[in-house]
């Protein structure tokens, strides 16, 4: 029989993350929802706690994933749970607390996953402890990440970057930004590389912060790169332009980050399910798993449907993270997990609003906030439609040129 319980080591980390979520995030969740762009000072306490927990061997909170400097690469036969699985189970807990605050936890940015996925050991040594956001999107494109137009030109020992990046999560607060830029537009997607840009690099500035539907605690910035200079060895991975490989190098980042975004969706959806269950129970709705669906009340049947959807999303994310830890190619599973979790979280949180009636729609509870917060998880790091496209291509064995 398969044992689906979390191993003890992961459970300890997840318990600590849950404590952070329950004791620090939840109490200030509404406050920062109502105060968009205010810096959540509680994050400083959180950062100190998280630093302590990381030193003790647990990665807590956000979206780091991947491996640390000096951490051995798991062998194919190790059957190991590593950084990806730890980050997944922890991010589920912190997003049960608050998605926007999780995205703002210092030193746990999506750019950290990019670094973990493609950095050399020497770069991991230099960038292992930074707080990195991720800047791919530009005014001229979102989903079509092969359309990067920001340029990087080598000038002596420095790269000179020019372009505009928009909707960068933690783009104002992070210490570093992983920027996607092309080193040679004529070579297409193979020439797209990722660069670690320190916040104080000359030529980098924040143009504005966005106002959003949800995750208001998270700063979302537009960034300008105007002759922005960074050291030559801040290019992540290989500088070679291999037209046979396309942009497999930078795309590898998504194999790590998509299961984590799925985890965020799973966390906020679980929060909504738990709240809904207690409301239904208080209203006298009996949720009986052994009874046939036709004999259940409509809300009970709906609740069980939502819960089983949630479970499918959870299992898909566990599989994708486990494959990443064990160096198994997981692009298909990463996209499946994000597609399922993003869709389910939107459905679950909105249904919870619906089933809870006026209570669900009011600001007395956090249900309406979770419904707003969850939508982004079906958009960034590749929308629902893009994940489905990737899954279809992989299942049918078609290239991106054959199936658009
Ligand atoms: C709050 C927030 C935070 C973000 N954070 C970051 C970040 O940290 N870093 C970053 O780089 N970007 C970030 N983004 C940008 C995000 O990744 C993009 O919004 C996303 O990739 C979609 O791009 P788009 O908005 O340009 O939509 P478009 O690509 O224009 O898509 C519009 C619609 O068309 C659909 N569509 C597009 N192409 C196809 C197709 N081939 N087949 C079927 N349907 C298709 C899409 O699914 C979508 O529904 C963020 C966005 C938001 C809102």
Short mmCIF file of C-alpha atoms and ligand atoms in Angstrom, two decimals:
data_model
loop_
_atom_site.label_atom_id
_atom_site.label_comp_id
_atom_site.label_asym_id
_atom_site.label_seq_id
_atom_site.Cartn_x
_atom_site.Cartn_y
_atom_site.Cartn_z
CA UNK A 1 0.00 0.00 0.00
CA UNK A 2 1.24 3.52 -0.73
CA UNK A 3 1.83 5.59 2.39
CA UNK A 4 0.87 9.16 1.53
CA UNK A 5 1.75 10.65 4.92
CA UNK A 6 4.55 13.20 4.98
CA UNK A 7 7.88 11.84 6.23
CA UNK A 8 8.85 13.06 9.70
CA UNK A 9 11.55 15.48 8.51
CA UNK A 10 9.14 17.25 6.14
CA UNK A 11 6.40 17.27 8.74
CA UNK A 12 8.58 19.17 11.21
CA UNK A 13 9.30 21.92 8.66
CA UNK A 14 5.65 22.10 7.60
CA UNK A 15 4.56 22.39 11.24
CA UNK A 16 6.90 25.32 11.76
CA UNK A 17 5.67 26.98 8.57
CA UNK A 18 2.09 26.45 9.75
CA UNK A 19 2.92 28.15 13.03
CA UNK A 20 4.36 31.16 11.17
CA UNK A 21 1.22 31.25 9.01
CA UNK A 22 -1.20 30.99 11.93
CA UNK A 23 0.56 33.28 14.38
CA UNK A 24 2.12 35.95 12.17
CA UNK A 25 0.35 35.95 8.78
CA UNK A 26 -3.32 35.34 9.55
CA UNK A 27 -3.61 38.06 12.22
CA UNK A 28 -2.37 40.74 9.74
CA UNK A 29 -3.91 39.29 6.60
CA UNK A 30 -6.80 41.75 6.37
CA UNK A 31 -4.68 44.70 7.50
CA UNK A 32 -2.37 44.45 4.48
CA UNK A 33 -5.23 43.59 2.15
CA UNK A 34 -6.62 47.02 3.02
CA UNK A 35 -3.22 48.77 2.95
CA UNK A 36 -1.85 47.99 -0.50
CA UNK A 37 1.81 48.99 -0.95
CA UNK A 38 2.40 49.33 2.81
CA UNK A 39 5.44 47.34 3.87
CA UNK A 40 4.38 44.48 6.18
CA UNK A 41 6.82 45.11 9.05
CA UNK A 42 5.91 41.70 10.49
CA UNK A 43 7.94 40.25 7.62
CA UNK A 44 11.12 41.27 9.39
CA UNK A 45 10.29 39.02 12.34
CA UNK A 46 9.32 36.34 9.88
CA UNK A 47 12.60 36.69 7.99
CA UNK A 48 14.59 36.28 11.20
CA UNK A 49 12.60 33.16 12.15
CA UNK A 50 12.97 31.73 8.68
CA UNK A 51 16.70 32.38 8.67
CA UNK A 52 16.91 30.47 11.96
CA UNK A 53 14.88 27.59 10.58
CA UNK A 54 16.96 27.41 7.39
CA UNK A 55 20.10 27.26 9.48
CA UNK A 56 18.53 24.36 11.33
CA UNK A 57 18.00 22.59 8.01
CA UNK A 58 14.37 23.50 7.27
CA UNK A 59 13.37 25.68 4.39
CA UNK A 60 10.26 27.49 5.46
CA UNK A 61 7.88 29.81 3.80
CA UNK A 62 8.18 30.86 0.24
CA UNK A 63 9.20 29.72 -3.06
CA UNK A 64 12.84 28.83 -2.83
CA UNK A 65 12.98 25.20 -3.84
CA UNK A 66 15.87 23.57 -5.64
CA UNK A 67 19.21 23.02 -4.00
CA UNK A 68 21.54 24.98 -1.74
CA UNK A 69 25.21 25.50 -2.37
CA UNK A 70 27.15 22.41 -1.32
CA UNK A 71 23.98 20.27 -1.27
CA UNK A 72 24.69 17.14 -3.30
CA UNK A 73 22.62 16.59 -6.41
CA UNK A 74 20.29 13.65 -5.64
CA UNK A 75 21.17 10.54 -7.60
CA UNK A 76 18.62 8.83 -9.83
CA UNK A 77 18.31 5.95 -7.40
CA UNK A 78 18.22 7.99 -4.20
CA UNK A 79 14.40 8.19 -4.11
CA UNK A 80 14.89 11.35 -2.12
CA UNK A 81 12.75 14.21 -0.92
CA UNK A 82 14.89 17.32 -1.26
CA UNK A 83 14.59 21.08 -1.47
CA UNK A 84 11.69 21.06 -3.93
CA UNK A 85 9.49 18.86 -1.75
CA UNK A 86 10.38 20.76 1.42
CA UNK A 87 9.62 24.08 -0.27
CA UNK A 88 6.31 22.70 -1.60
CA UNK A 89 4.95 21.43 1.70
CA UNK A 90 6.08 24.62 3.44
CA UNK A 91 4.59 26.97 0.86
CA UNK A 92 1.26 25.12 1.18
CA UNK A 93 1.28 26.02 4.87
CA UNK A 94 2.30 29.67 4.48
CA UNK A 95 -0.27 30.20 1.72
CA UNK A 96 -2.86 28.67 4.00
CA UNK A 97 -1.86 31.73 6.05
CA UNK A 98 -1.68 34.36 3.29
CA UNK A 99 -0.58 34.21 -0.36
CA UNK A 100 0.39 37.89 -0.64
CA UNK A 101 2.50 37.77 2.51
CA UNK A 102 4.11 34.51 1.41
CA UNK A 103 5.14 36.18 -1.85
CA UNK A 104 6.71 38.94 0.25
CA UNK A 105 8.70 36.73 2.61
CA UNK A 106 12.31 37.91 2.32
CA UNK A 107 14.83 35.57 0.74
CA UNK A 108 12.17 33.20 -0.66
CA UNK A 109 11.43 34.75 -4.06
CA UNK A 110 10.59 33.00 -7.32
CA UNK A 111 13.98 34.19 -8.59
CA UNK A 112 15.58 32.05 -5.89
CA UNK A 113 14.10 29.01 -7.59
CA UNK A 114 15.56 30.15 -10.90
CA UNK A 115 18.96 30.44 -9.27
CA UNK A 116 18.62 27.03 -7.64
CA UNK A 117 17.56 25.47 -10.95
CA UNK A 118 20.27 26.75 -13.27
CA UNK A 119 23.14 28.33 -11.29
CA UNK A 120 26.62 26.82 -11.26
CA UNK A 121 28.02 25.80 -7.85
CA UNK A 122 30.11 28.98 -7.78
CA UNK A 123 27.00 31.09 -8.47
CA UNK A 124 25.05 29.21 -5.81
CA UNK A 125 27.79 30.17 -3.39
CA UNK A 126 27.39 33.86 -4.35
CA UNK A 127 23.61 34.00 -4.81
CA UNK A 128 22.39 31.26 -2.43
CA UNK A 129 21.44 33.76 0.28
CA UNK A 130 19.99 36.65 -1.76
CA UNK A 131 16.28 37.55 -2.12
CA UNK A 132 15.59 37.25 -5.82
CA UNK A 133 12.46 38.22 -7.73
CA UNK A 134 11.90 37.10 -11.32
CA UNK A 135 11.47 39.46 -14.27
CA UNK A 136 10.32 37.85 -17.51
CA UNK A 137 7.17 39.74 -18.56
CA UNK A 138 7.48 42.88 -20.73
CA UNK A 139 4.93 45.38 -22.05
CA UNK A 140 4.93 43.58 -25.41
CA UNK A 141 4.36 40.02 -24.14
CA UNK A 142 3.29 37.83 -21.23
CA UNK A 143 2.56 34.24 -22.16
CA UNK A 144 4.93 34.09 -25.11
CA UNK A 145 8.15 34.06 -23.13
CA UNK A 146 10.20 33.47 -26.30
CA UNK A 147 9.41 37.08 -27.28
CA UNK A 148 11.85 38.63 -24.79
CA UNK A 149 13.11 41.94 -26.17
CA UNK A 150 15.25 43.19 -23.27
CA UNK A 151 18.84 43.06 -24.52
CA UNK A 152 22.11 42.12 -22.86
CA UNK A 153 25.35 43.20 -24.54
CA UNK A 154 28.78 42.24 -23.27
CA UNK A 155 31.06 45.22 -22.71
CA UNK A 156 34.42 44.11 -21.31
CA UNK A 157 33.76 42.41 -17.98
CA UNK A 158 30.16 43.61 -17.75
CA UNK A 159 26.77 42.92 -19.28
CA UNK A 160 24.82 46.02 -20.25
CA UNK A 161 21.04 45.46 -20.02
CA UNK A 162 18.35 47.58 -21.67
CA UNK A 163 14.59 47.11 -21.56
CA UNK A 164 11.42 47.28 -19.45
CA UNK A 165 10.04 44.54 -17.21
CA UNK A 166 6.50 44.69 -15.84
CA UNK A 167 4.52 42.90 -13.13
CA UNK A 168 7.56 41.78 -11.19
CA UNK A 169 6.46 40.17 -7.91
CA UNK A 170 8.60 41.53 -5.05
CA UNK A 171 10.23 43.71 -7.69
CA UNK A 172 10.64 46.61 -5.30
CA UNK A 173 11.57 44.78 -2.11
CA UNK A 174 13.87 41.97 -3.29
CA UNK A 175 17.65 42.41 -3.06
CA UNK A 176 18.22 40.94 -6.54
CA UNK A 177 16.19 40.43 -9.73
CA UNK A 178 16.61 37.52 -12.13
CA UNK A 179 16.09 39.21 -15.51
CA UNK A 180 15.46 37.39 -18.76
CA UNK A 181 17.20 39.10 -21.70
CA UNK A 182 18.43 38.18 -25.15
CA UNK A 183 22.13 38.22 -25.95
CA UNK A 184 21.44 38.11 -29.71
CA UNK A 185 17.94 38.81 -31.10
CA UNK A 186 18.81 37.25 -34.47
CA UNK A 187 19.34 33.82 -32.81
CA UNK A 188 15.78 33.58 -31.41
CA UNK A 189 14.86 31.80 -28.21
CA UNK A 190 18.23 30.06 -27.79
CA UNK A 191 19.79 33.47 -27.09
CA UNK A 192 17.49 34.18 -24.11
CA UNK A 193 19.47 33.98 -20.90
CA UNK A 194 18.79 34.86 -17.27
CA UNK A 195 20.90 37.42 -15.41
CA UNK A 196 21.14 38.17 -11.70
CA UNK A 197 20.79 41.94 -11.32
CA UNK A 198 21.57 43.38 -7.86
CA UNK A 199 19.08 45.97 -6.64
CA UNK A 200 21.78 48.66 -6.51
CA UNK A 201 23.09 47.98 -10.05
CA UNK A 202 23.55 51.28 -11.89
CA UNK A 203 20.77 51.84 -14.45
CA UNK A 204 18.08 49.82 -12.61
CA UNK A 205 15.00 51.68 -11.33
CA UNK A 206 11.42 51.01 -10.20
CA UNK A 207 9.02 52.83 -12.55
CA UNK A 208 5.81 52.16 -10.57
CA UNK A 209 3.89 49.74 -8.33
CA UNK A 210 0.64 48.15 -9.57
CA UNK A 211 -2.78 48.19 -7.89
CA UNK A 212 -4.32 44.71 -8.03
CA UNK A 213 -7.41 42.53 -7.45
CA UNK A 214 -5.73 40.41 -4.77
CA UNK A 215 -2.38 39.54 -3.13
CA UNK A 216 -2.23 43.21 -2.16
CA UNK A 217 0.44 42.57 0.48
CA UNK A 218 2.80 41.64 -2.37
CA UNK A 219 4.54 44.48 -4.22
CA UNK A 220 4.24 44.17 -8.00
CA UNK A 221 6.67 46.46 -9.80
CA UNK A 222 7.51 47.76 -13.25
CA UNK A 223 11.29 47.97 -13.67
CA UNK A 224 13.43 49.97 -16.09
CA UNK A 225 16.84 48.77 -17.21
CA UNK A 226 18.62 51.73 -18.75
CA UNK A 227 22.21 50.77 -19.62
CA UNK A 228 22.12 48.69 -16.47
CA UNK A 229 25.57 47.22 -15.78
CA UNK A 230 26.20 43.92 -13.99
CA UNK A 231 29.30 41.68 -13.71
CA UNK A 232 29.90 39.27 -16.59
CA UNK A 233 29.60 36.19 -14.37
CA UNK A 234 26.06 37.15 -13.25
CA UNK A 235 24.69 35.33 -16.30
CA UNK A 236 23.08 32.16 -14.93
CA UNK A 237 24.14 28.88 -16.54
CA UNK A 238 25.99 28.71 -19.83
CA UNK A 239 26.58 31.85 -21.96
CA UNK A 240 26.70 29.68 -25.12
CA UNK A 241 23.88 30.11 -27.62
CA UNK A 242 22.92 26.56 -28.58
CA UNK A 243 20.21 26.80 -31.24
CA UNK A 244 19.58 23.03 -31.02
CA UNK A 245 18.67 23.26 -27.33
CA UNK A 246 16.43 26.33 -27.75
CA UNK A 247 15.88 28.03 -24.43
CA UNK A 248 15.74 24.85 -22.42
CA UNK A 249 18.13 26.34 -19.87
CA UNK A 250 15.93 29.20 -18.72
CA UNK A 251 12.73 27.16 -19.17
CA UNK A 252 14.11 24.66 -16.65
CA UNK A 253 13.27 27.26 -14.01
CA UNK A 254 9.56 26.60 -14.55
CA UNK A 255 9.97 22.91 -13.73
CA UNK A 256 10.85 24.02 -10.20
CA UNK A 257 8.56 27.03 -9.83
CA UNK A 258 5.30 25.67 -11.28
CA UNK A 259 4.84 22.97 -8.61
CA UNK A 260 5.48 25.70 -6.02
CA UNK A 261 2.81 27.96 -7.50
CA UNK A 262 0.55 24.88 -7.46
CA UNK A 263 1.44 24.58 -3.76
CA UNK A 264 0.38 28.19 -3.18
CA UNK A 265 -2.99 27.42 -4.75
CA UNK A 266 -3.33 24.24 -2.68
CA UNK A 267 -2.61 26.21 0.50
CA UNK A 268 -5.18 28.95 -0.03
CA UNK A 269 -7.76 26.42 -1.25
CA UNK A 270 -7.30 24.36 1.92
CA UNK A 271 -7.85 27.49 4.00
CA UNK A 272 -11.15 28.08 2.19
CA UNK A 273 -12.22 24.43 2.56
CA UNK A 274 -11.53 24.46 6.29
CA UNK A 275 -13.49 27.69 6.80
CA UNK A 276 -16.35 26.41 4.65
CA UNK A 277 -16.49 23.13 6.53
CA UNK A 278 -16.82 24.86 9.87
CA UNK A 279 -19.57 27.16 8.51
CA UNK A 280 -21.47 24.20 7.05
CA UNK A 281 -21.07 22.17 10.23
CA UNK A 282 -22.32 25.06 12.33
CA UNK A 283 -25.32 25.34 9.99
CA UNK A 284 -26.10 21.66 10.61
CA UNK A 285 -24.92 20.34 7.23
CA UNK A 286 -23.75 16.77 7.66
CA UNK A 287 -20.79 15.76 5.50
CA UNK A 288 -20.95 11.98 5.34
CA UNK A 289 -18.26 10.40 3.17
CA UNK A 290 -19.84 6.96 3.35
CA UNK A 291 -23.26 8.00 2.11
CA UNK A 292 -24.06 7.87 -1.63
CA UNK A 293 -23.99 11.32 -3.26
CA UNK A 294 -27.74 11.25 -4.11
CA UNK A 295 -28.60 11.02 -0.43
CA UNK A 296 -26.45 14.00 0.61
CA UNK A 297 -27.66 17.58 0.88
CA UNK A 298 -26.55 19.76 -2.05
CA UNK A 299 -23.93 21.70 0.00
CA UNK A 300 -22.50 18.48 1.45
CA UNK A 301 -22.21 16.89 -2.01
CA UNK A 302 -20.61 20.06 -3.36
CA UNK A 303 -18.19 20.20 -0.45
CA UNK A 304 -17.04 16.62 -1.05
CA UNK A 305 -16.56 17.38 -4.78
CA UNK A 306 -14.39 20.39 -3.91
CA UNK A 307 -12.36 18.38 -1.43
CA UNK A 308 -11.67 15.59 -3.93
CA UNK A 309 -10.59 18.17 -6.51
CA UNK A 310 -8.25 19.62 -3.90
CA UNK A 311 -6.78 16.20 -3.19
CA UNK A 312 -6.09 15.54 -6.86
CA UNK A 313 -4.27 18.89 -7.08
CA UNK A 314 -2.25 18.09 -3.97
CA UNK A 315 -1.14 14.69 -5.25
CA UNK A 316 -0.15 16.10 -8.66
CA UNK A 317 2.01 18.75 -6.99
CA UNK A 318 3.70 16.19 -4.74
CA UNK A 319 4.54 14.12 -7.80
CA UNK A 320 6.01 17.07 -9.73
CA UNK A 321 8.16 18.19 -6.78
CA UNK A 322 9.34 14.65 -6.08
CA UNK A 323 10.40 14.26 -9.71
CA UNK A 324 12.32 17.56 -9.54
CA UNK A 325 14.14 16.39 -6.42
CA UNK A 326 15.04 13.14 -8.12
CA UNK A 327 16.23 14.84 -11.31
CA UNK A 328 13.50 13.21 -13.38
CA UNK A 329 12.29 15.39 -16.28
CA UNK A 330 9.03 16.85 -14.92
CA UNK A 331 7.92 19.58 -17.36
CA UNK A 332 4.71 17.69 -18.14
CA UNK A 333 3.94 16.96 -14.49
CA UNK A 334 4.88 20.50 -13.40
CA UNK A 335 2.40 21.95 -15.90
CA UNK A 336 -0.27 19.38 -14.97
CA UNK A 337 0.10 20.26 -11.30
CA UNK A 338 -0.12 24.00 -11.91
CA UNK A 339 -3.06 23.70 -14.29
CA UNK A 340 -5.04 21.53 -11.88
CA UNK A 341 -4.18 23.48 -8.72
CA UNK A 342 -4.69 26.94 -10.27
CA UNK A 343 -8.08 25.97 -11.68
CA UNK A 344 -9.20 24.14 -8.53
CA UNK A 345 -8.16 26.93 -6.16
CA UNK A 346 -10.17 29.50 -8.14
CA UNK A 347 -13.15 27.16 -8.16
CA UNK A 348 -12.88 26.13 -4.50
CA UNK A 349 -12.41 29.64 -3.10
CA UNK A 350 -15.28 31.08 -5.18
CA UNK A 351 -17.57 28.16 -4.34
CA UNK A 352 -16.75 28.71 -0.67
CA UNK A 353 -17.90 32.33 -1.04
CA UNK A 354 -21.07 31.08 -2.72
CA UNK A 355 -21.90 28.33 -0.22
CA UNK A 356 -21.24 30.59 2.77
CA UNK A 357 -23.77 33.13 1.44
CA UNK A 358 -23.61 36.69 2.79
CA UNK A 359 -20.92 35.64 5.24
CA UNK A 360 -18.79 34.51 2.33
CA UNK A 361 -19.09 37.80 0.49
CA UNK A 362 -18.52 40.03 3.51
CA UNK A 363 -15.25 41.19 5.02
CA UNK A 364 -16.09 39.55 8.35
CA UNK A 365 -14.22 36.51 7.13
CA UNK A 366 -11.28 36.05 4.77
CA UNK A 367 -13.23 33.92 2.26
CA UNK A 368 -13.81 36.79 -0.20
CA UNK A 369 -10.12 37.75 0.07
CA UNK A 370 -8.99 34.20 -0.66
CA UNK A 371 -11.22 34.17 -3.75
CA UNK A 372 -9.46 37.34 -4.97
CA UNK A 373 -5.98 36.14 -3.96
CA UNK A 374 -6.23 32.76 -5.64
CA UNK A 375 -6.87 34.01 -9.20
CA UNK A 376 -3.26 35.07 -9.75
CA UNK A 377 -2.12 31.49 -9.15
CA UNK A 378 -3.91 30.52 -12.34
CA UNK A 379 -2.18 33.36 -14.22
CA UNK A 380 1.48 33.93 -13.34
CA UNK A 381 4.23 31.40 -14.10
CA UNK A 382 2.11 30.46 -17.13
CA UNK A 383 -1.67 30.79 -17.37
CA UNK A 384 -4.18 27.93 -17.24
CA UNK A 385 -4.39 27.91 -21.05
CA UNK A 386 -0.60 27.86 -21.45
CA UNK A 387 -0.25 24.93 -19.03
CA UNK A 388 -2.90 23.03 -20.99
CA UNK A 389 -1.06 23.81 -24.20
CA UNK A 390 2.19 22.45 -22.75
CA UNK A 391 0.46 19.31 -21.49
CA UNK A 392 -1.16 18.76 -24.88
CA UNK A 393 2.14 19.22 -26.73
CA UNK A 394 3.93 16.76 -24.44
CA UNK A 395 1.16 14.15 -24.54
CA UNK A 396 0.73 14.39 -28.32
CA UNK A 397 4.47 14.71 -29.04
CA UNK A 398 4.02 17.99 -30.91
CA UNK A 399 6.43 20.93 -30.97
CA UNK A 400 5.54 24.52 -30.07
CA UNK A 401 5.55 25.31 -33.81
CA UNK A 402 3.08 22.47 -34.47
CA UNK A 403 0.66 23.28 -31.66
CA UNK A 404 0.14 26.98 -30.83
C1 LIG B 1 -0.01 40.04 -9.82
C2 LIG B 1 0.89 39.58 -10.92
C3 LIG B 1 2.17 39.19 -10.61
C4 LIG B 1 3.05 38.81 -11.62
N1 LIG B 1 4.35 38.47 -11.29
C5 LIG B 1 5.23 38.24 -12.29
C6 LIG B 1 6.61 38.04 -12.00
O1 LIG B 1 7.05 37.99 -10.85
N2 LIG B 1 7.47 37.92 -13.04
C7 LIG B 1 7.05 37.96 -14.33
O2 LIG B 1 7.88 37.86 -15.22
N3 LIG B 1 5.74 38.11 -14.65
C8 LIG B 1 4.82 38.25 -13.65
N4 LIG B 1 3.50 38.44 -13.95
C9 LIG B 1 3.06 38.41 -15.35
C10 LIG B 1 2.37 37.10 -15.69
O3 LIG B 1 3.30 36.06 -15.75
C11 LIG B 1 1.61 37.31 -17.01
O4 LIG B 1 0.50 38.13 -16.72
C12 LIG B 1 1.15 36.01 -17.61
O5 LIG B 1 2.25 35.31 -18.10
C13 LIG B 1 0.13 36.22 -18.75
O6 LIG B 1 0.62 37.13 -19.66
P1 LIG B 1 -0.28 38.36 -20.15
O7 LIG B 1 -0.81 39.00 -18.93
O8 LIG B 1 0.51 39.20 -21.09
O9 LIG B 1 -1.46 37.70 -20.92
P2 LIG B 1 -1.50 37.20 -22.44
O10 LIG B 1 -0.30 36.37 -22.74
O11 LIG B 1 -1.76 38.36 -23.30
O12 LIG B 1 -2.76 36.25 -22.40
C14 LIG B 1 -4.10 36.74 -22.33
C15 LIG B 1 -5.04 35.55 -22.34
O13 LIG B 1 -4.85 34.78 -23.55
C16 LIG B 1 -4.53 33.43 -23.22
N5 LIG B 1 -3.56 32.90 -24.18
C17 LIG B 1 -2.36 33.43 -24.53
N6 LIG B 1 -1.74 32.65 -25.43
C18 LIG B 1 -2.56 31.59 -25.67
C19 LIG B 1 -2.49 30.44 -26.50
N7 LIG B 1 -1.43 30.20 -27.28
N8 LIG B 1 -3.54 29.57 -26.48
C20 LIG B 1 -4.62 29.80 -25.69
N9 LIG B 1 -4.74 30.88 -24.89
C21 LIG B 1 -3.72 31.76 -24.87
C22 LIG B 1 -3.94 33.49 -21.82
O14 LIG B 1 -4.05 32.25 -21.15
C23 LIG B 1 -4.76 34.59 -21.17
O15 LIG B 1 -5.97 34.05 -20.71
C24 LIG B 1 2.60 38.78 -12.96
C25 LIG B 1 1.28 39.14 -13.27
C26 LIG B 1 0.43 39.53 -12.28
C27 LIG B 1 -0.98 39.92 -12.64
#
